Amino acid sequence: MVKLKGKDMKELVVDATIENLTQVLEFIDTELENAECDMKNQVKIDMAVEELYVNIAHYAYHDKIGKAQILFDVDSDNRVIITLIDSGVHYDPLAKDDPDISLSAEEREIGGLGIYMVKQSMDEVLYEYTDGQNKTTIIKNL
């Protein structure tokens, strides 16, 4: 389990809408720059956060608007730890098998490629469902 409340942890809470994606990425980029993250890792982290946040915005609350909480921390091992939390429908993004990328796009099942890319670009991806909340954590070594 990853510690979710560090003394230097930063937090952003927004309505989980696509319109707030820019605000979420600006928050992440500001914190990554403060952590002196290189551009290569910043691009990977941005892609992962975008994929996870867009999934929340599109699917967590169906036709309603709920909240998305984004927690950002850099631990003593110089790892970026970002947790996205929502109170929408229970959904474990890690439960689905990885897509078979050896197949052509026409032969592959729809869905799952974004989460696969998140798993490939991060050092760890964790999920837990507690207290009615989905909590997906991505970890990247800097």
Short mmCIF file of C-alpha atoms in Angstrom, two decimals, residues 38-124:
data_model
loop_
_atom_site.label_atom_id
_atom_site.label_comp_id
_atom_site.label_asym_id
_atom_site.label_seq_id
_atom_site.Cartn_x
_atom_site.Cartn_y
_atom_site.Cartn_z
CA ASP A 38 13.01 15.62 -16.77
CA MET A 39 10.88 16.13 -19.89
CA LYS A 40 10.92 12.44 -20.88
CA ASN A 41 9.35 11.37 -17.59
CA GLN A 42 7.03 14.38 -17.57
CA VAL A 43 5.56 13.34 -20.93
CA LYS A 44 5.05 9.76 -19.68
CA ILE A 45 3.42 10.94 -16.45
CA ASP A 46 1.19 13.43 -18.30
CA MET A 47 0.00 10.65 -20.63
CA ALA A 48 -0.79 8.38 -17.69
CA VAL A 49 -2.64 11.07 -15.73
CA GLU A 50 -4.59 12.10 -18.83
CA GLU A 51 -5.67 8.51 -19.52
CA LEU A 52 -6.77 7.91 -15.93
CA TYR A 53 -8.48 11.29 -15.53
CA VAL A 54 -10.37 11.02 -18.83
CA ASN A 55 -11.65 7.61 -17.76
CA ILE A 56 -12.99 9.17 -14.55
CA ALA A 57 -14.54 12.09 -16.43
CA HIS A 58 -16.22 9.83 -18.99
CA TYR A 59 -17.29 6.81 -16.96
CA ALA A 60 -17.20 7.27 -13.18
CA TYR A 61 -20.39 9.24 -12.71
CA HIS A 62 -22.35 8.45 -15.90
CA ASP A 63 -24.55 11.51 -16.59
CA LYS A 64 -23.85 13.19 -13.26
CA ILE A 65 -20.88 15.34 -12.28
CA GLY A 66 -18.83 14.14 -9.35
CA LYS A 67 -15.47 15.07 -7.93
CA ALA A 68 -11.99 13.90 -8.86
CA GLN A 69 -9.22 14.29 -6.31
CA ILE A 70 -5.60 14.23 -7.46
CA LEU A 71 -2.85 13.75 -4.90
CA PHE A 72 0.78 14.41 -5.81
CA ASP A 73 3.87 13.55 -3.80
CA VAL A 74 7.56 12.84 -4.23
CA ASP A 75 8.83 10.40 -1.63
CA SER A 76 12.28 10.11 -0.06
CA ASP A 77 13.31 7.60 -2.78
CA ASN A 78 12.67 10.31 -5.41
CA ARG A 79 9.58 8.59 -6.75
CA VAL A 80 6.62 10.59 -8.03
CA ILE A 81 3.43 9.19 -6.53
CA ILE A 82 0.16 10.38 -8.00
CA THR A 83 -3.22 9.09 -6.84
CA LEU A 84 -6.49 9.78 -8.62
CA ILE A 85 -9.59 9.29 -6.48
CA ASP A 86 -13.25 9.31 -7.42
CA SER A 87 -16.48 8.23 -5.76
CA GLY A 88 -18.08 6.97 -8.96
CA VAL A 89 -18.94 3.43 -9.96
CA HIS A 90 -16.54 0.78 -8.72
CA TYR A 91 -14.05 0.19 -11.53
CA ASP A 92 -10.69 -1.54 -11.32
CA PRO A 93 -8.69 -0.50 -14.40
CA LEU A 94 -6.14 -3.23 -13.69
CA ALA A 95 -8.66 -6.09 -13.65
CA LYS A 96 -8.89 -6.43 -17.41
CA ASP A 97 -6.27 -8.49 -19.24
CA ASP A 98 -3.73 -6.55 -21.29
CA PRO A 99 -4.60 -6.30 -24.97
CA ASP A 100 -2.77 -8.60 -27.37
CA ILE A 101 -0.63 -6.01 -29.12
CA SER A 102 0.65 -8.64 -31.56
CA LEU A 103 -2.77 -8.48 -33.26
CA SER A 104 -3.72 -5.81 -35.77
CA ALA A 105 -6.01 -3.00 -34.63
CA GLU A 106 -8.87 -4.65 -36.52
CA GLU A 107 -8.32 -7.99 -34.77
CA ARG A 108 -7.93 -6.60 -31.23
CA GLU A 109 -10.77 -6.14 -28.77
CA ILE A 110 -11.80 -2.54 -28.23
CA GLY A 111 -10.58 -1.00 -25.00
CA GLY A 112 -7.73 -1.54 -22.62
CA LEU A 113 -4.95 -0.03 -24.71
CA GLY A 114 -4.82 3.19 -22.68
CA ILE A 115 -4.45 1.39 -19.36
CA TYR A 116 -1.86 -0.91 -20.97
CA MET A 117 0.15 2.17 -21.99
CA VAL A 118 -0.13 3.54 -18.44
CA LYS A 119 1.21 0.25 -17.04
CA GLN A 120 4.05 0.20 -19.56
CA SER A 121 5.13 3.79 -18.91
CA MET A 122 4.96 3.79 -15.09
CA ASP A 123 7.12 1.84 -12.64
CA GLU A 124 4.07 0.80 -10.62
#
